CSV table of C-alpha atoms and ligand atoms in Angstrom, one decimal:
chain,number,residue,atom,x,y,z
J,1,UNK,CA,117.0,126.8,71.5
J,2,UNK,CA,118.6,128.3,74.8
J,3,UNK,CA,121.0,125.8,76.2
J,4,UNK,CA,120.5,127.0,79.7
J,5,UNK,CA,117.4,125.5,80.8
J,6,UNK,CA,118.0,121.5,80.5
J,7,UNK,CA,114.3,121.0,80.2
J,8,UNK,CA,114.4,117.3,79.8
J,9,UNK,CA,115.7,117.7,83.4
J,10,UNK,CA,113.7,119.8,84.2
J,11,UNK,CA,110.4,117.7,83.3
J,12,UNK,CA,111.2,115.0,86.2
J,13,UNK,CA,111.8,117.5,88.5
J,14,UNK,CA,107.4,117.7,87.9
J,15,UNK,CA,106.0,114.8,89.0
J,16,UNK,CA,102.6,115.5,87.0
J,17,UNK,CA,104.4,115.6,83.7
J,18,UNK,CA,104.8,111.7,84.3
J,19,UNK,CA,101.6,110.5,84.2
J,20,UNK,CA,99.1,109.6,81.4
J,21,UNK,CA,96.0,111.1,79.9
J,22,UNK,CA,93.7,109.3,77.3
J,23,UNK,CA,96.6,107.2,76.8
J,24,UNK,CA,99.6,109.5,76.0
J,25,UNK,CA,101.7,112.1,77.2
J,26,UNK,CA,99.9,115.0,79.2
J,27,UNK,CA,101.3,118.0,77.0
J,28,UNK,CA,100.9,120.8,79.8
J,29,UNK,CA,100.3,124.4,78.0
J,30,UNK,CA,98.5,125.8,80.3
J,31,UNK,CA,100.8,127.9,82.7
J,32,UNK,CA,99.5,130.9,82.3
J,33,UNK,CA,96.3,130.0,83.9
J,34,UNK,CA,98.3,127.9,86.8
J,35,UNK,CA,101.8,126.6,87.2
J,36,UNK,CA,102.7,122.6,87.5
J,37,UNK,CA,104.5,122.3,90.7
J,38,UNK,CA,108.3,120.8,90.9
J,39,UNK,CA,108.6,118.3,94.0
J,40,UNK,CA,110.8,120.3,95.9
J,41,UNK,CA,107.7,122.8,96.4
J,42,UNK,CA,105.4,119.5,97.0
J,43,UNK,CA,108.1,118.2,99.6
J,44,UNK,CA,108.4,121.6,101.6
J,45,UNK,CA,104.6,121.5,102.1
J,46,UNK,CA,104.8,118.0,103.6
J,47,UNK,CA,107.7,118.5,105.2
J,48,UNK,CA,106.3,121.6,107.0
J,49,UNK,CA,103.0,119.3,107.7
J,50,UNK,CA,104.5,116.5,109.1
J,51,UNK,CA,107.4,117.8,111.4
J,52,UNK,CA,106.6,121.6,112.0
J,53,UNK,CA,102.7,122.2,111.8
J,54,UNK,CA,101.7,124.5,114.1
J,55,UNK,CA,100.2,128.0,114.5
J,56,UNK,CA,102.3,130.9,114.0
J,57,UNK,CA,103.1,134.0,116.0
J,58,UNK,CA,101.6,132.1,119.0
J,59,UNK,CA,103.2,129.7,120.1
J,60,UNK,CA,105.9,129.1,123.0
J,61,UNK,CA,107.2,125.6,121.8
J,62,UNK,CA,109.6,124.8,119.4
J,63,UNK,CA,107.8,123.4,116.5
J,64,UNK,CA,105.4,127.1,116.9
J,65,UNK,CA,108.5,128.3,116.6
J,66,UNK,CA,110.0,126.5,113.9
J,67,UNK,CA,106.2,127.5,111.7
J,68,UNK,CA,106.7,131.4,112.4
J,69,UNK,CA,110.1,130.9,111.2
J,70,UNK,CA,109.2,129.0,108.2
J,71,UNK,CA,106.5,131.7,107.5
J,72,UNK,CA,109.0,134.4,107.9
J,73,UNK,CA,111.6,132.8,106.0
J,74,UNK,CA,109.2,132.4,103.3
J,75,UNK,CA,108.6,136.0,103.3
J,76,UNK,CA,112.7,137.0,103.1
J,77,UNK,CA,112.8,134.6,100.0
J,78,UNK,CA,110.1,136.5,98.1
J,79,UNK,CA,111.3,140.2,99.1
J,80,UNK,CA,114.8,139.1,97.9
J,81,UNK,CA,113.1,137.8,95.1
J,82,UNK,CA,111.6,140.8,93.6
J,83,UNK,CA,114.1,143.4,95.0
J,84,UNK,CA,112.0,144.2,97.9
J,85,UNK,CA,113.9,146.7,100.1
J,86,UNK,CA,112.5,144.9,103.5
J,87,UNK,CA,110.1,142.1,104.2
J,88,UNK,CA,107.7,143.8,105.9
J,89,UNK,CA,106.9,145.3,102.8
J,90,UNK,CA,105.7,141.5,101.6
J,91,UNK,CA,102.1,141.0,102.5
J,92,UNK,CA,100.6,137.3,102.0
J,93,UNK,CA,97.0,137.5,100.8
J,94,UNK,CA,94.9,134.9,99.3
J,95,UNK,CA,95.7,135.4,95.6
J,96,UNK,CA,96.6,137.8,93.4
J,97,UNK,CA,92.7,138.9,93.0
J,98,UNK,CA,92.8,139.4,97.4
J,99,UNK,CA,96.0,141.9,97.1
J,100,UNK,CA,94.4,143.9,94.1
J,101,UNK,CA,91.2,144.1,96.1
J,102,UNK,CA,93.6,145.2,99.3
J,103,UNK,CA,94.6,148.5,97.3
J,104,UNK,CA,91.2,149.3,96.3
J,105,UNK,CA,89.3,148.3,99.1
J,106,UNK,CA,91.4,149.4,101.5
J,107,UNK,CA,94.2,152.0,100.2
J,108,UNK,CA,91.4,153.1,97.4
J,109,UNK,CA,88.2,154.1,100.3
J,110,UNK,CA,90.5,155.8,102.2
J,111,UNK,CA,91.9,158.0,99.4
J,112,UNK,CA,89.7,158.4,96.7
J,113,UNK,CA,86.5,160.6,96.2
J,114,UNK,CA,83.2,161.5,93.7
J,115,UNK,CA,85.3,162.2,90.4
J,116,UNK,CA,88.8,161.1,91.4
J,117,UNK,CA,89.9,159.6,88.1
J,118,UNK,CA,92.1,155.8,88.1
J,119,UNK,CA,93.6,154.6,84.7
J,120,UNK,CA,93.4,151.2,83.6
J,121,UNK,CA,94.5,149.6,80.4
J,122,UNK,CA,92.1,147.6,78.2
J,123,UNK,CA,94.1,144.9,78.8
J,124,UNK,CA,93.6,144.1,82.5
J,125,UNK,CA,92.5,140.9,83.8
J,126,UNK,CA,88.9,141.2,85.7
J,127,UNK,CA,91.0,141.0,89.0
J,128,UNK,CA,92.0,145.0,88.2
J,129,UNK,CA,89.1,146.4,86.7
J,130,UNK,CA,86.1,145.1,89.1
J,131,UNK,CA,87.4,146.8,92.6
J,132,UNK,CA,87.6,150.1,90.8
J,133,UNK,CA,84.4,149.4,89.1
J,134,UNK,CA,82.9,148.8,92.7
J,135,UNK,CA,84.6,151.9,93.7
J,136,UNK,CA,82.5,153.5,90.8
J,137,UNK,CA,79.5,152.4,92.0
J,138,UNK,CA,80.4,153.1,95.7
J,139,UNK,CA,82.2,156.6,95.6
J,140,UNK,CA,81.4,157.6,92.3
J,141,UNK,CA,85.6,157.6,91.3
J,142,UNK,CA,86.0,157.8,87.1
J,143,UNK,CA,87.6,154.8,85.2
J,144,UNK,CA,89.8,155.6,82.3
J,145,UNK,CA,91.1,153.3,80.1
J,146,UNK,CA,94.8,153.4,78.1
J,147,UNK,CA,94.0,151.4,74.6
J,148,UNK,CA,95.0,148.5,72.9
J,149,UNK,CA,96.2,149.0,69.2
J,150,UNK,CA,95.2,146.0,66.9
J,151,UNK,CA,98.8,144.3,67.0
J,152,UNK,CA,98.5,144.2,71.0
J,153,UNK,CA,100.4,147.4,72.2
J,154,UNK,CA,99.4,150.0,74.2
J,155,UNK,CA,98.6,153.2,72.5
J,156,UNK,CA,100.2,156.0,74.4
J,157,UNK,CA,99.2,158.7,72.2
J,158,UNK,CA,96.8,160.2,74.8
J,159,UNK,CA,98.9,158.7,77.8
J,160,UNK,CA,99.5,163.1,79.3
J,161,UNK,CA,95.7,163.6,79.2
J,162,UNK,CA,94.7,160.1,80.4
J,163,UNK,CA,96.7,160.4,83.8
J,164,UNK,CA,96.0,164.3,83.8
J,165,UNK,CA,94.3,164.7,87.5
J,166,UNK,CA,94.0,161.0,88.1
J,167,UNK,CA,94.6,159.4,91.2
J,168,UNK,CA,95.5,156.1,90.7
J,169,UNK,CA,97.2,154.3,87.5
J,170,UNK,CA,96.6,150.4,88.1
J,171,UNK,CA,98.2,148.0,85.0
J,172,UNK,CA,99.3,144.8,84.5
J,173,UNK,CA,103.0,143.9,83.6
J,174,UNK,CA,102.5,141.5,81.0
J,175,UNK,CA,99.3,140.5,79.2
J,176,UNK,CA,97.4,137.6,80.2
J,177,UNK,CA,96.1,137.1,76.9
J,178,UNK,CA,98.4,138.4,74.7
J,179,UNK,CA,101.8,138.1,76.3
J,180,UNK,CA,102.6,142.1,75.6
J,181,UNK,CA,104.7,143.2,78.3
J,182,UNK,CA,104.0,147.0,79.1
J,183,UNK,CA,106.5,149.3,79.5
J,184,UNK,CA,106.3,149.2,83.5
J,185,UNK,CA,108.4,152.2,84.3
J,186,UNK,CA,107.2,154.4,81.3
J,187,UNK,CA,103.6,154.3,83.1
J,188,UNK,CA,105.1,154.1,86.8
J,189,UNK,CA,107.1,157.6,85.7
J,190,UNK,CA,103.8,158.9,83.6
J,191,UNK,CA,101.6,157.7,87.1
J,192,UNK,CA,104.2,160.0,89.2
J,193,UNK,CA,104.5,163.0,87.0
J,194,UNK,CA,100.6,163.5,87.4
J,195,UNK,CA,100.5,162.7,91.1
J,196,UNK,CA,98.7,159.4,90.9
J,197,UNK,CA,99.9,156.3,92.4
J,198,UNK,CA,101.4,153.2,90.0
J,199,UNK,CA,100.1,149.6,91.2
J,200,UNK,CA,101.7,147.0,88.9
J,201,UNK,CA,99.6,143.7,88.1
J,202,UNK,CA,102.8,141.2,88.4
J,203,UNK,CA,101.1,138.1,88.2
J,204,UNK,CA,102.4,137.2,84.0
J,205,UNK,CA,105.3,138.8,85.3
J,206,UNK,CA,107.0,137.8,88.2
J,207,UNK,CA,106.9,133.8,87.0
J,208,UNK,CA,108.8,134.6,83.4
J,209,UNK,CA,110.6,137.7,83.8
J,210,UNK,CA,112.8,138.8,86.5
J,211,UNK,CA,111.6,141.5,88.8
J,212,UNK,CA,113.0,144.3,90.7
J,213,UNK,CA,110.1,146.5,92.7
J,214,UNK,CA,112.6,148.9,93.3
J,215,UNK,CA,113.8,149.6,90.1
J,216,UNK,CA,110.0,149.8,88.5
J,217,UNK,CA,109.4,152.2,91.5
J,218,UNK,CA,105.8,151.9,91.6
J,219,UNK,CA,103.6,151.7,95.0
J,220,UNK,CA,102.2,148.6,95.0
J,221,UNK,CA,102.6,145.4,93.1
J,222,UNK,CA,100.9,142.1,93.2
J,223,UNK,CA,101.0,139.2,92.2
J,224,UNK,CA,100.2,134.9,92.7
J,225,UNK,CA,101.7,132.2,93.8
J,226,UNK,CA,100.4,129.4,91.9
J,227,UNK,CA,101.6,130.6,88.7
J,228,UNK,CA,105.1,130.6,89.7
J,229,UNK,CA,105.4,127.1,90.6
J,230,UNK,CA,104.0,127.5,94.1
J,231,UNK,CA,101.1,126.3,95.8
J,232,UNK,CA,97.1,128.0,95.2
J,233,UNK,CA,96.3,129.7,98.3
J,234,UNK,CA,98.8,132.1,98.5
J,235,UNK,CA,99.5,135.3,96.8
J,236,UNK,CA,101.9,138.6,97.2
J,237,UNK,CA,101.1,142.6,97.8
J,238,UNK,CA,104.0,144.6,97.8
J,239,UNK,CA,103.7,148.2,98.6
J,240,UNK,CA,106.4,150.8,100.5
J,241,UNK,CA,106.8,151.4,103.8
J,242,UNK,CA,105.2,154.4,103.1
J,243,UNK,CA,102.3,153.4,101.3
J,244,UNK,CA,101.2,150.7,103.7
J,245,UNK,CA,101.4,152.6,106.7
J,246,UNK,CA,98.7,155.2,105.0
J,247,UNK,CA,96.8,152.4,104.1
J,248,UNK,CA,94.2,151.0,106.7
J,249,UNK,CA,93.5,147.0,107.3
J,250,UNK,CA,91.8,145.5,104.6
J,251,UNK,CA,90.4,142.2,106.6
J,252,UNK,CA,90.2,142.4,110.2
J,253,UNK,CA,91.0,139.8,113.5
J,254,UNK,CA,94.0,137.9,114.6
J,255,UNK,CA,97.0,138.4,113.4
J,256,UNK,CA,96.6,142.0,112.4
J,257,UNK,CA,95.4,143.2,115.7
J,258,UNK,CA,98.1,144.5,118.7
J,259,UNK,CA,95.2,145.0,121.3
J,260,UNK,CA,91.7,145.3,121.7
J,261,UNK,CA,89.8,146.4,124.6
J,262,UNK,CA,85.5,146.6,124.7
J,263,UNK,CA,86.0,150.3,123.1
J,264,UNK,CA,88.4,149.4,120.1
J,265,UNK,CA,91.2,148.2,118.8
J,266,UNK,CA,94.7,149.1,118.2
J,267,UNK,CA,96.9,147.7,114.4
J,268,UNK,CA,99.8,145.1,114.2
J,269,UNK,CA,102.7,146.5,112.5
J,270,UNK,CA,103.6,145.6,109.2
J,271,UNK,CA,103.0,143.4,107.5
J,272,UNK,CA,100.8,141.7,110.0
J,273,UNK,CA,98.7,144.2,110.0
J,274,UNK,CA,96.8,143.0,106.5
J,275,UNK,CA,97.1,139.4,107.5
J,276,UNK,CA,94.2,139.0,109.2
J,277,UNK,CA,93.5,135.2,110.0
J,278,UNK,CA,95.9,132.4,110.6
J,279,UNK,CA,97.9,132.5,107.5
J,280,UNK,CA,98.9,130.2,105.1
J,281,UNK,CA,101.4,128.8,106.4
J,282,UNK,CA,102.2,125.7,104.4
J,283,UNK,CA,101.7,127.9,101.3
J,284,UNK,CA,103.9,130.5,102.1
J,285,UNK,CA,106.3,127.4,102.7
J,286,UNK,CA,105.5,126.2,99.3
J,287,UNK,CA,106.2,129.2,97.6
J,288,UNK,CA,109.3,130.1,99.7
J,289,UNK,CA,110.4,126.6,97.9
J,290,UNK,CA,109.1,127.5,94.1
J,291,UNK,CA,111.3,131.0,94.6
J,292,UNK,CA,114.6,129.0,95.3
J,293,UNK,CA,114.0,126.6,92.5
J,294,UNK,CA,113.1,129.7,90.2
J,295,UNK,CA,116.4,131.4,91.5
J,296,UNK,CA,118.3,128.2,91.0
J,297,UNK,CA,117.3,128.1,87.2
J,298,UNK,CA,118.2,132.0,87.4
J,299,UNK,CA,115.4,134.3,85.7
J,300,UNK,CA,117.6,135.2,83.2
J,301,UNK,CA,117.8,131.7,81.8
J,302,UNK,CA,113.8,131.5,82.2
J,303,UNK,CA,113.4,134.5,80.4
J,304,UNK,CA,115.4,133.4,77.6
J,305,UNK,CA,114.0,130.0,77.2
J,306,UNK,CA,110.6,131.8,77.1
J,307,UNK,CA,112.3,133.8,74.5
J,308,UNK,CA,113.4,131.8,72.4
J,309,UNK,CA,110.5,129.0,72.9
J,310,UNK,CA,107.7,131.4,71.9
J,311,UNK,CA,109.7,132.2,68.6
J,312,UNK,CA,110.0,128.4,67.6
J,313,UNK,CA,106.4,128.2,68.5
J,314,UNK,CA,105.2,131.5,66.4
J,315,UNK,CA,107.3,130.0,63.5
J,316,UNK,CA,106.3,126.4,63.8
J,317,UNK,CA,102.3,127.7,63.8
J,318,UNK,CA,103.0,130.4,61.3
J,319,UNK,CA,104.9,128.1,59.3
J,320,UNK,CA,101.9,124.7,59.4
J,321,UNK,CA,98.8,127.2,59.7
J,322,UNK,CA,99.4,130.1,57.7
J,323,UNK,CA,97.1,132.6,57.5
J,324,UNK,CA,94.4,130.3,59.1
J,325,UNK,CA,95.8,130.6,61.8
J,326,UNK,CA,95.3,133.7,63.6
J,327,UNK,CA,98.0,134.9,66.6
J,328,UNK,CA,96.9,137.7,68.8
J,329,UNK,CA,99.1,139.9,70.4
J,330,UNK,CA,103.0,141.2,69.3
J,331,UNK,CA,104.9,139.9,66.4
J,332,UNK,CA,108.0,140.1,68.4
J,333,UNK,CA,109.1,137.1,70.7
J,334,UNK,CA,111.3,140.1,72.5
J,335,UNK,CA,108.0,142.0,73.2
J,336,UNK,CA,105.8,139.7,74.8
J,337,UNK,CA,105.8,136.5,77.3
J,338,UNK,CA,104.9,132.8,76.4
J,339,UNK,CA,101.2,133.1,76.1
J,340,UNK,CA,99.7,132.9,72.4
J,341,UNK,CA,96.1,133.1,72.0
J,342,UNK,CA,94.9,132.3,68.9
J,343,UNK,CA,91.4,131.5,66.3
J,344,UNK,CA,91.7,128.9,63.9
J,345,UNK,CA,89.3,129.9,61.6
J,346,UNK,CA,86.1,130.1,62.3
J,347,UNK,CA,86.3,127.2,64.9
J,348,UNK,CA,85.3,127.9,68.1
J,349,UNK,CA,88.3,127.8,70.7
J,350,UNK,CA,86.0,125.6,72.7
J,351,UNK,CA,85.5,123.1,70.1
J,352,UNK,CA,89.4,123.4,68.9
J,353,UNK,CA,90.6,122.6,73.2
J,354,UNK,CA,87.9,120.0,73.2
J,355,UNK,CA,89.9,118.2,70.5
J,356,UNK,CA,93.2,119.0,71.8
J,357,UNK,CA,92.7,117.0,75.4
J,358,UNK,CA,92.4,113.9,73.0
J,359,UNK,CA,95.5,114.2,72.4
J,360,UNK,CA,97.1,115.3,76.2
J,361,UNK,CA,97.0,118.7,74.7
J,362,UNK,CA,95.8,121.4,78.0
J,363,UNK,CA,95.0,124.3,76.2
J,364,UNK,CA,92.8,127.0,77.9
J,365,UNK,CA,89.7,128.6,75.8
J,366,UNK,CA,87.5,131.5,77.1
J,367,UNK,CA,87.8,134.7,77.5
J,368,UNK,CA,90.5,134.5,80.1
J,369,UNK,CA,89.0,136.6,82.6
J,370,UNK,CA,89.8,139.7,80.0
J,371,UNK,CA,86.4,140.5,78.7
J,372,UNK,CA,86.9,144.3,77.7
J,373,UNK,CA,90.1,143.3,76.0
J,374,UNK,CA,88.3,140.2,73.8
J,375,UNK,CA,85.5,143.0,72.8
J,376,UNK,CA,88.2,145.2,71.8
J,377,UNK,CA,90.0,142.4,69.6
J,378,UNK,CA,86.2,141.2,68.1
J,379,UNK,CA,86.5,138.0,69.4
J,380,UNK,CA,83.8,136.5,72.3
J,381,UNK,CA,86.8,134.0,72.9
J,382,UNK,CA,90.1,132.2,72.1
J,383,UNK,CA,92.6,129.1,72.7
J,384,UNK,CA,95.4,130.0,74.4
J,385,UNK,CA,98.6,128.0,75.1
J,386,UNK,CA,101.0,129.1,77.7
J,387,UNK,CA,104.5,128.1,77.9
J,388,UNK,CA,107.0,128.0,81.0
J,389,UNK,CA,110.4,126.0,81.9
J,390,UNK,CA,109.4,122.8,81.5
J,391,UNK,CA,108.0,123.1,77.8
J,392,UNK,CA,110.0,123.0,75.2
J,393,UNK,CA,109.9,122.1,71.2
J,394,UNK,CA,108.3,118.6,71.6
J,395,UNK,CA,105.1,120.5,73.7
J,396,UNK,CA,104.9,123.1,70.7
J,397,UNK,CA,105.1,120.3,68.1
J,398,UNK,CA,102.7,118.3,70.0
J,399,UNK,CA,100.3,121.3,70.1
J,400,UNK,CA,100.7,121.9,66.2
J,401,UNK,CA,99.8,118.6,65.7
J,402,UNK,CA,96.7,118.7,68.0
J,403,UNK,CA,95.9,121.8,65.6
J,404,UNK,CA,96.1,119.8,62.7
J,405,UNK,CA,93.8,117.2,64.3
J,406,UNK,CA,91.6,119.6,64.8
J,407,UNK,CA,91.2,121.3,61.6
J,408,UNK,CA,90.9,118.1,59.9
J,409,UNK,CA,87.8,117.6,62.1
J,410,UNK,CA,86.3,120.6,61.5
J,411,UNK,CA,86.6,120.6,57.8
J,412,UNK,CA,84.7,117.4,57.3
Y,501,PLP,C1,97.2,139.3,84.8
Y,501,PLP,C2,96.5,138.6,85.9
Y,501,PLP,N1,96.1,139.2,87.0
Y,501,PLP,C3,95.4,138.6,88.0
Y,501,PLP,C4,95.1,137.3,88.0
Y,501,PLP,C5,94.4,136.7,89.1
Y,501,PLP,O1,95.2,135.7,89.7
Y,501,PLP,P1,94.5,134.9,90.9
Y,501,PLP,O2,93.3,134.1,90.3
Y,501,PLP,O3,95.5,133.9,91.4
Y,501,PLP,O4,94.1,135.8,91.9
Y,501,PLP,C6,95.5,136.5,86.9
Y,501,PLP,C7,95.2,135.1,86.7
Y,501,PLP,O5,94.8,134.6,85.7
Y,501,PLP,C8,96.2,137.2,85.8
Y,501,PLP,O6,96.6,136.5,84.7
């Protein structure tokens, strides 16, 4: 067990973990669908509300100011964060979904044509695979796909000829459902060679694994803020300089407007220029807060905590479940992040997470917004338990057990 998360610490720093369901503990293993927030993020949000609320970029008093500063400030932590060579290279959207939608909408209409090709992996989450289906529909721009091999890799075999002539190579860093992280810069360098452009799916990654934009080199990245221990509301496109001055507004009004007369309209600089709307502000403020708690554990630490918890967890299940038990995705705790979805038999995960709640257990079944992946693996569905700093052996033990429960249900 890594000694450099304390996580019993760590737990009361999360005022949820503290309270009660169905009588017991609440065993949180659900992180990879949302976070659990520590109280410093919950205290910066009311702080902001109750002695700083106001609009931002606006205002000529000092608590306007003190919001547009808070906003900004938000916006250093996170470039600093993932490497970013300048803030104005951080765009706030809504989510995760809203900056994958920004590329495609915006960056992809203005770019692509009938028969431009984009590469996707079978593995993307829905939020990077319906904009470029729409874009199908709308422009009549191809969709390949790099595939999944049945341990949970990507298959490269094919990688030249898939990004041969394609525009556009669009992945996620780590798997949502199976925790594999893909080889970021392989595909960034594979996207380059054939003259496409490499947006990077952050959102499993930037919460586990240290990130560096600038040494993945790709054009865009996005990610979410509410799985990082920040508020919902808020999420994070990255893209160069370069990149976002080519690409036109996404949403249009306020913020991202310099001028408009009865004949048009003239663009905000960056980033303003894809914030259209009052921003969110208390969000941003939130998630400024979740990045300096993150940094103050020190990625590194996360990462190896998540390291070496997923291996006590694959063991523990391997070890109580056998062959019952079935674990999607890499073998190797190394390869992939803490999120283990799994079939117990023939039990359906909906049934299996129905019984788990009994016991505090949140486990998330479904098909976790990755429906071409769960075709590809022959399953409609699984359970899948996510870990992140504040889980440690007990949580894994008190999902085994909850396993156990199950099975014992199911067998009568
Ligand atoms: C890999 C991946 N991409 C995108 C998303 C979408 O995030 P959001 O719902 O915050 O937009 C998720 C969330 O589940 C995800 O896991």
């Amino acid at each position: 067990m890594s000694n450099r998360l304390d996580v019993g610490a760590l737990k009361k720093d999360f005022p949820i973990l503290d309270r009660e369901v169905h009588g017991g503990r609440l065993v949180y293993l659900d992180s990879a669908n949302t976070s659990q927030k520590p109280r410093s993020v919950l205290d910066a949000m009311s702080g902001y509300y109750e002695r700083s609320n106001a609009n931002v970029h606006r205002g000529t008093y000092l608590i306007a100011e003190e919001a547009t500063a808070a906003l900004e400030g938000a916006r250093a932590k996170v470039a600093r964060f993932i490497g970013a060579p300048a803030s104005r290279e951080v765009v706030f959207t809504k989510n995760a979904t809203e900056a994958l939608n920004l590329v495609a909408k915006a960056w992809g209409r203005a770019n692509l044509r009938a028969g431009d090709a984009v590469v996707l992996t079978e593995l993307e989450h829905h939020a990077n695979i319906v904009p470029w289906h729409q874009l199908h529909d709308e422009l009549g721009i191809e969709v390949r796909w790099i595939p999944v091999t049945a341990d949970g890799h990507l298959d490269l075999t094919d990688l030249d000829r898939l990004v041969d002539g394609a525009k556009v190579v669009s992945f996620a860093a780590m798997s949502n459902v199976l925790g594999t992280m893909l080889p970021v810069e392989r595909l960034v360098a594979a996207a380059h060679g054939a003259g496409a452009i490499a947006v990077v799916d952050a959102s499993q990654h930037v919460p586990h694994v240290g990130t560096d934009v600038r040494s993945w080199g790709a054009d865009f990245v996005a990610f979410t803020g509410h799985k990082m221990l920040g508020p919902t509301g808020i999420g994070v496109l990255w893209g160069t300089s370069e990149i976002l001055a080519a690409t036109p507004p996404f949403l249009t009004g306020g913020e991202m407007i310099l001028n408009v007369t009865k004949e048009g309209f003239t663009i905000n600089e960056l980033p303003w220029k894809f914030e259209a709307g009052t921003p969110p502000i208390a969000e941003a403020v939130g998630l400024g807060a979740a990045v300096d708690y993150l940094s103050a554990l020190g990625m590194d630490a996360v990462r190896e905590h998540e390291v070496s918890l997923t291996s006590y967890a694959l063991r523990t299940l391997h070890e109580r479940f056998g062959d019952d038990l079935k674990i999607h995705g890499p073998a190797d705790p190394a390869e992939r992040g803490g999120v283990m979805s799994f079939s117990y038999k023939d039990v359906h995960p909906h049934d299996l997470t129905q019984v788990f709640d009994e016991y505090g257990v949140c486990v998330r079944a479904g098909h976790h917004c990755a429906k071409p992946l769960m075709r590809e693996l022959g399953v409609a569905a699984t359970a899948r338990a996510s870990l992140y700093v504040y889980n440690d052996e007990s949580d894994v033990d008190a999902l085994a057990d909850a396993i156990q429960s199950a099975a014992d249900f199911f067998s009568h």
